[in-house]
PDB file of C-alpha atoms in Angstrom:
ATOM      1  CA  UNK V   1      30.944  13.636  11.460  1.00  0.00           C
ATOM      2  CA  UNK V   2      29.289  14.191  14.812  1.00  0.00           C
ATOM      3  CA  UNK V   3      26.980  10.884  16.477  1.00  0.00           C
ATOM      4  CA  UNK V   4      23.954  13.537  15.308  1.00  0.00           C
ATOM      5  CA  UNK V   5      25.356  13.477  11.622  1.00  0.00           C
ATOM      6  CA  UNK V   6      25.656   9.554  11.632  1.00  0.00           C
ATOM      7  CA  UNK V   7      22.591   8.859  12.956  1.00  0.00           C
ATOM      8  CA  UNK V   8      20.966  11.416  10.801  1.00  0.00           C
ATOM      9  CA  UNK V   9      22.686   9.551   7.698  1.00  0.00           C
ATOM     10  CA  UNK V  10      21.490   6.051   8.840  1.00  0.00           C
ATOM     11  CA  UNK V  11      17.986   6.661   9.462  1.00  0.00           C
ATOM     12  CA  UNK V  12      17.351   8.242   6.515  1.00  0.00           C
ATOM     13  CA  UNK V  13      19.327   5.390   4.089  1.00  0.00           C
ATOM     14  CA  UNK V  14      17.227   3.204   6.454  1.00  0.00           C
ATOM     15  CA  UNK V  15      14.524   4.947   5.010  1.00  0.00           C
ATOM     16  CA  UNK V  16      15.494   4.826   1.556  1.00  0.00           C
ATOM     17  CA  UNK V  17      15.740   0.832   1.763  1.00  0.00           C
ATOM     18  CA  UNK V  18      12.684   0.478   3.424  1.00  0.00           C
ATOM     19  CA  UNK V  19      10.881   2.630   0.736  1.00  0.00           C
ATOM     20  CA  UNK V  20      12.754   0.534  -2.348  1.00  0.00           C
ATOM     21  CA  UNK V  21      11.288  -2.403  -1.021  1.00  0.00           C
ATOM     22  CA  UNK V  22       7.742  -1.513  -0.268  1.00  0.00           C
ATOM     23  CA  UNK V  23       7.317   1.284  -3.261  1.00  0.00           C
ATOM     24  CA  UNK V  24       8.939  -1.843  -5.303  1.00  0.00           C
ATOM     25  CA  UNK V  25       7.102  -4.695  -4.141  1.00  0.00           C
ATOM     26  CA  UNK V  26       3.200  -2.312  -3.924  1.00  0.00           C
ATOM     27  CA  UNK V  27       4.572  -1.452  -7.753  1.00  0.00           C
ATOM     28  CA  UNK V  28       4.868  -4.804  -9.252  1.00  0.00           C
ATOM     29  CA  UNK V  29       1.306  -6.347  -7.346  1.00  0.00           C
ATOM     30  CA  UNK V  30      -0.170  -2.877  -9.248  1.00  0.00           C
ATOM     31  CA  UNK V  31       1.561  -3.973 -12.458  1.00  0.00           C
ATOM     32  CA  UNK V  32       0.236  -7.170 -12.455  1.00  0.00           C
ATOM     33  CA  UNK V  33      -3.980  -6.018 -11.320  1.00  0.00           C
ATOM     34  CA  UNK V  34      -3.603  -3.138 -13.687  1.00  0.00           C
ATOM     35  CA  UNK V  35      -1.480  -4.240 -16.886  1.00  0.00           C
ATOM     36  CA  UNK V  36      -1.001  -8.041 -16.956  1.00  0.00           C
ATOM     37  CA  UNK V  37       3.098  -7.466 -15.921  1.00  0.00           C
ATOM     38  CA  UNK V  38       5.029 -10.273 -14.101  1.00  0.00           C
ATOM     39  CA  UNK V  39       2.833 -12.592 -14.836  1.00  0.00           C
ATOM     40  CA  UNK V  40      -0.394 -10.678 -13.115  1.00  0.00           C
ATOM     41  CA  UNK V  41      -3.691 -10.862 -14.419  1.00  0.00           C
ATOM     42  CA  UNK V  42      -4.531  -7.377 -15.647  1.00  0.00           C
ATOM     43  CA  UNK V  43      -7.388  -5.680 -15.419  1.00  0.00           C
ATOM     44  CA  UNK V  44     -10.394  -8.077 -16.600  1.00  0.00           C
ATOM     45  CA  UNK V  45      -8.679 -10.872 -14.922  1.00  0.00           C
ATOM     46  CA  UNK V  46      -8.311  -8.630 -11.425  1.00  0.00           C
ATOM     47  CA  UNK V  47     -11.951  -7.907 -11.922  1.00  0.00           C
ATOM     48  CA  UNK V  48     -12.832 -10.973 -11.977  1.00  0.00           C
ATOM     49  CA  UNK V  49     -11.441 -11.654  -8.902  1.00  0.00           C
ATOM     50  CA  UNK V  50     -12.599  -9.041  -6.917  1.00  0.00           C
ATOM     51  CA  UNK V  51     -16.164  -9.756  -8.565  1.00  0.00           C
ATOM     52  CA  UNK V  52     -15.102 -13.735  -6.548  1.00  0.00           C
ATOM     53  CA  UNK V  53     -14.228 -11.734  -3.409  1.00  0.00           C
ATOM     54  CA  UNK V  54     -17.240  -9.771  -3.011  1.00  0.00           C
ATOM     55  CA  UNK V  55     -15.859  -6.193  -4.412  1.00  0.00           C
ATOM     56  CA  UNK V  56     -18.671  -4.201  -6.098  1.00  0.00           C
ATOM     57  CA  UNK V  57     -18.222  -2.723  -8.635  1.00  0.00           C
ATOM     58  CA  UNK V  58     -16.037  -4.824  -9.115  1.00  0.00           C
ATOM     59  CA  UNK V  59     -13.871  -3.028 -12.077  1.00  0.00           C
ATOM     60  CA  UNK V  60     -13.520   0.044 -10.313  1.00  0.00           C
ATOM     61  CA  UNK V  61     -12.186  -2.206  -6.902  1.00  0.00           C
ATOM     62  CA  UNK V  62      -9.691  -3.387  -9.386  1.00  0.00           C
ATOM     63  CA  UNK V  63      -8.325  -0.261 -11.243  1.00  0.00           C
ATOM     64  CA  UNK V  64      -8.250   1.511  -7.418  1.00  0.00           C
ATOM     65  CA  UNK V  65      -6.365  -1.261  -5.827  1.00  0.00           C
ATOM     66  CA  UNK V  66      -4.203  -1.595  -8.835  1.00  0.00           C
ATOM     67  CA  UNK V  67      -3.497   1.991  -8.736  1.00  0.00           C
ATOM     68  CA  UNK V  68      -2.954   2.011  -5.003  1.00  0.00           C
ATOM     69  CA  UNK V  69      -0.577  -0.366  -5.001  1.00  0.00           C
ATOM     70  CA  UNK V  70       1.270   0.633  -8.606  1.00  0.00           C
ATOM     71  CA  UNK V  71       1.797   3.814  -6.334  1.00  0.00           C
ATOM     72  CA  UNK V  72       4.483   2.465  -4.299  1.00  0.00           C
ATOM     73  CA  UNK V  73       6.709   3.242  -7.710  1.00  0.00           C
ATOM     74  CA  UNK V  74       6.594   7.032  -6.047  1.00  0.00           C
ATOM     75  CA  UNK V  75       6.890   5.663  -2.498  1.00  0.00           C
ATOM     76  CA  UNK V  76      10.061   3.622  -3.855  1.00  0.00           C
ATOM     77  CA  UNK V  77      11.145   7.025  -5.694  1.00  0.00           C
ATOM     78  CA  UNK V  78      10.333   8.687  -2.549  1.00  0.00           C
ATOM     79  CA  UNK V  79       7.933  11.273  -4.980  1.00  0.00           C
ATOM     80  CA  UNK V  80       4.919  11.946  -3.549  1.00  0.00           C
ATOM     81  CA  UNK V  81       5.572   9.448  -0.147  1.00  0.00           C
ATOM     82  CA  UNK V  82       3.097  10.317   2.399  1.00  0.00           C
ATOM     83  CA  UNK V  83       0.324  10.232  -0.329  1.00  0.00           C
ATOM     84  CA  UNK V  84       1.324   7.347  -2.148  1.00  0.00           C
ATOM     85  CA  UNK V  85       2.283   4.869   1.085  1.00  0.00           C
ATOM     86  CA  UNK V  86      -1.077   5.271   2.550  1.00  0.00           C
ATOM     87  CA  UNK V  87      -3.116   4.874  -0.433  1.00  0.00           C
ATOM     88  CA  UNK V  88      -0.881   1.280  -0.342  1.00  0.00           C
ATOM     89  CA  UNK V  89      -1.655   0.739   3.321  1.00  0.00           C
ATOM     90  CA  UNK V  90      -5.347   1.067   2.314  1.00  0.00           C
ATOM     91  CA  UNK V  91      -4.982  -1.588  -0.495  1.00  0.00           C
ATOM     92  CA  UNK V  92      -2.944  -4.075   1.967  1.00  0.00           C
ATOM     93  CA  UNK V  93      -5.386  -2.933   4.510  1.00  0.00           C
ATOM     94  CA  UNK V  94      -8.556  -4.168   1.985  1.00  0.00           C
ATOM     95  CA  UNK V  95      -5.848  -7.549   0.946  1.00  0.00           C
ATOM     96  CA  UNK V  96      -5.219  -8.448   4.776  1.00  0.00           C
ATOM     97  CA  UNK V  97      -9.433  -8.685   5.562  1.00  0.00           C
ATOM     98  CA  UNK V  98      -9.876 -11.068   2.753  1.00  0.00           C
ATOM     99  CA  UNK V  99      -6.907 -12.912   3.760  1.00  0.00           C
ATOM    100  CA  UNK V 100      -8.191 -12.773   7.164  1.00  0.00           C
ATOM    101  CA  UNK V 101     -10.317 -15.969   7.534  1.00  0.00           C
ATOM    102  CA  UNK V 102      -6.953 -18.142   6.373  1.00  0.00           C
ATOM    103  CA  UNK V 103      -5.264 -16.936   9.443  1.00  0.00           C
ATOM    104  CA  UNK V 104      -1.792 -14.938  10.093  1.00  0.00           C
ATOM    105  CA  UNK V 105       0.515 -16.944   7.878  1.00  0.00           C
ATOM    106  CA  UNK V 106       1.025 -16.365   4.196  1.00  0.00           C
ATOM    107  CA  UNK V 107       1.391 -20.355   3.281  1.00  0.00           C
ATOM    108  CA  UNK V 108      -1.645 -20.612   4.645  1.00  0.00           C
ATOM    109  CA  UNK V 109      -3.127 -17.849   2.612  1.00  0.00           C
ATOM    110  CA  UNK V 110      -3.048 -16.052   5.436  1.00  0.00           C
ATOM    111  CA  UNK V 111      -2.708 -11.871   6.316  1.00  0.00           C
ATOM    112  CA  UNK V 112       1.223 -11.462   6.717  1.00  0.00           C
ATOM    113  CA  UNK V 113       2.434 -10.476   4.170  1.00  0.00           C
ATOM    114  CA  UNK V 114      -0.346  -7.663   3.314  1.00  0.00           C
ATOM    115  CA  UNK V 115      -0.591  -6.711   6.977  1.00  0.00           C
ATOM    116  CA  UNK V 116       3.642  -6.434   6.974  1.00  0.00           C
ATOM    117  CA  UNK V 117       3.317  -4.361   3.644  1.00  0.00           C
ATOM    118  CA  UNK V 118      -0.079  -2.428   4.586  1.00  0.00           C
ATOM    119  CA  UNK V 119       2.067  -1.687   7.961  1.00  0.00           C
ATOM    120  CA  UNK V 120       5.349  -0.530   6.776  1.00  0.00           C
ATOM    121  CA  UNK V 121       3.644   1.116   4.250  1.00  0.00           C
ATOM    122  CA  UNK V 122       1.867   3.360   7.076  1.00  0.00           C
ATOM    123  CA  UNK V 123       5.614   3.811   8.898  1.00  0.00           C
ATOM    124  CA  UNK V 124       6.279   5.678   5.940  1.00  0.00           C
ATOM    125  CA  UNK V 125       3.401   7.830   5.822  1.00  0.00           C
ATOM    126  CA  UNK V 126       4.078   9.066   8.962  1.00  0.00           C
ATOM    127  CA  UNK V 127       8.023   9.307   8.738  1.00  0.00           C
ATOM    128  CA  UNK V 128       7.756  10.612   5.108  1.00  0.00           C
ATOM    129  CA  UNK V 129      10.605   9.403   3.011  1.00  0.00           C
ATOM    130  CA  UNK V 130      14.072  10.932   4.274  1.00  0.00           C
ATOM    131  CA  UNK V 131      16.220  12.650   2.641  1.00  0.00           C
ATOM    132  CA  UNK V 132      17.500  10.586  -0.758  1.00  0.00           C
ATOM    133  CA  UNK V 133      13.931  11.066  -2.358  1.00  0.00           C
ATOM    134  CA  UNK V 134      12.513  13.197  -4.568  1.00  0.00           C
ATOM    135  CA  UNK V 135      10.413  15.322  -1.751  1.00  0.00           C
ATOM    136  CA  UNK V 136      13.016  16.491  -0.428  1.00  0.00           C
ATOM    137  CA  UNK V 137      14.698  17.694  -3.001  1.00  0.00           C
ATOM    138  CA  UNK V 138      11.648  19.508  -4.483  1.00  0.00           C
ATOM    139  CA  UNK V 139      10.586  20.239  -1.132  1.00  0.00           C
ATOM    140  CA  UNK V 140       7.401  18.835  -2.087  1.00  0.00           C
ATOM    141  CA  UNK V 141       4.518  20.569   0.111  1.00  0.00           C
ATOM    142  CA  UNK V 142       2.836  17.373   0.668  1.00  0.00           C
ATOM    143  CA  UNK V 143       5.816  15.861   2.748  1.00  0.00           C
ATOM    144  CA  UNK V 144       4.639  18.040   5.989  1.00  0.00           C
ATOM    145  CA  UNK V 145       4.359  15.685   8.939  1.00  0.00           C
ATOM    146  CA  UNK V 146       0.391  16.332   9.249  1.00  0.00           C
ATOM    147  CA  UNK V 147      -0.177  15.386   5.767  1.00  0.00           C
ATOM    148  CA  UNK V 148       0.786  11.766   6.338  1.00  0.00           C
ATOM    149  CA  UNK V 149      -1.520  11.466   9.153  1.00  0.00           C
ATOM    150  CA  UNK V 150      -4.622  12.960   7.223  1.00  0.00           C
ATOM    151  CA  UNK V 151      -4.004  10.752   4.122  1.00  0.00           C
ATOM    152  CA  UNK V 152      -3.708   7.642   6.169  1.00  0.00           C
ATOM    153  CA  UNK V 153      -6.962   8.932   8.356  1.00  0.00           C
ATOM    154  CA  UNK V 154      -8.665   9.266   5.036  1.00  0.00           C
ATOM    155  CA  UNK V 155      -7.198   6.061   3.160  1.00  0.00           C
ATOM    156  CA  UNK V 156      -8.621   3.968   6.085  1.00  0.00           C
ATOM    157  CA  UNK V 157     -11.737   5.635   5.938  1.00  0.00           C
ATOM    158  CA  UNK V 158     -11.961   5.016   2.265  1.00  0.00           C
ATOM    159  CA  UNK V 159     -11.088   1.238   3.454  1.00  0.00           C
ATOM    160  CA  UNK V 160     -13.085   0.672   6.033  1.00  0.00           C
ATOM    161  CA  UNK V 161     -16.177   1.552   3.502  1.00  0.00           C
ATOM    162  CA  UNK V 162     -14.812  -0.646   0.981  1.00  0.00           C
ATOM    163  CA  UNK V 163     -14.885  -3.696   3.262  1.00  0.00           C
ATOM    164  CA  UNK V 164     -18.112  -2.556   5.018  1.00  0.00           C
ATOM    165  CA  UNK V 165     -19.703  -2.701   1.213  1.00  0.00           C
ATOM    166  CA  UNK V 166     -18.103  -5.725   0.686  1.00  0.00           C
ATOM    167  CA  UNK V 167     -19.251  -7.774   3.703  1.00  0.00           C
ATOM    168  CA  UNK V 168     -22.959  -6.613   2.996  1.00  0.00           C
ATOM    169  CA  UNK V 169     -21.982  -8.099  -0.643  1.00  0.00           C
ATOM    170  CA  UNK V 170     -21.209 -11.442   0.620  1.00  0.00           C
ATOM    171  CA  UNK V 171     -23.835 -11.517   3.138  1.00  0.00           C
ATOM    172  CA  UNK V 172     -26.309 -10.895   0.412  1.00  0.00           C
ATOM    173  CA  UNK V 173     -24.834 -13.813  -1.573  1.00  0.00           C
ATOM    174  CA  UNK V 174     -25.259 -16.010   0.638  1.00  0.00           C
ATOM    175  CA  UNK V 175     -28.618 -15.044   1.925  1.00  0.00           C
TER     176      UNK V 175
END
């Protein structure tokens, strides 16, 4: 096996651990806003709480971050990877603003952790998912490089209006 070979091999089982994690991890936080798993709230319970955080409406905020983040069960697959990891760096992009005003760490209620998963889920939207996935097997036509640029362009779009309809939320609560 030639240094090329090797290196090929590593980065893309680097790849495949770094997608079982984050596809994982996005999976069960979807789980829990969407169907009451692990111990989560499901989806009158996530409503709720996005109708506390200032998300209006604030049953459709739930059942799209749920569903965001239960995609991450593709990005862990590696089915569907561009697509699916930067609808999750939306959601963590959306979790890390309302985490925001606690600061950077995540005992403090702070941003990490979102902002680590948003992040790494946006590595793999532009890497795509390697070769031990699904996409490449099927060749999947929505593993072209360009593709996970446009659907993280687009998923932060979709964010930043989110959060923009949020804040005028809150500011009209408090008005």
């Amino acid at each position: 096996m030639s240094h090329s070979d090797s290196r090929s091999v590593a980065l893309d089982a680097g790849l495949l651990t770094l997608r079982v994690a984050v596809g994982t991890t996005l999976f069960a936080h979807g789980a829990q806003k969407l169907l009451g798993w692990f111990g989560g709230p499901g989806i009158e319970g996530t409503a709720a709480g996005m109708e506390h955080m200032g998300f209006e409406p604030a049953k459709t905020s739930a059942v799209a971050a749920g569903v965001s983040e239960a995609a991450g069960g593709l990005v862990a697959l590696g089915a569907g990877t561009r697509v699916a990891a930067a609808a999750g760096a939306a959601a963590m992009l959306a979790a890390s603003d309302v985490h925001r005003p606690s600061g950077f760490f995540a005992q403090e209620g702070g941003f990490e952790f979102p902002a680590v998963l948003g992040l790494a889920s946006a590595a793999l939207a532009l890497t795509g998912p390697g070769r031990y996935s699904v996409d490449a097997v099927i060749k999947h036509p929505l593993s072209r490089d360009g593709v996970g640029v446009a659907a993280l362009i687009a998923s932060a779009a979709g964010a930043a209006g989110v959060l923009t309809r949020r804040k005028k939320a809150l500011a009209s609560k408090t008005a």
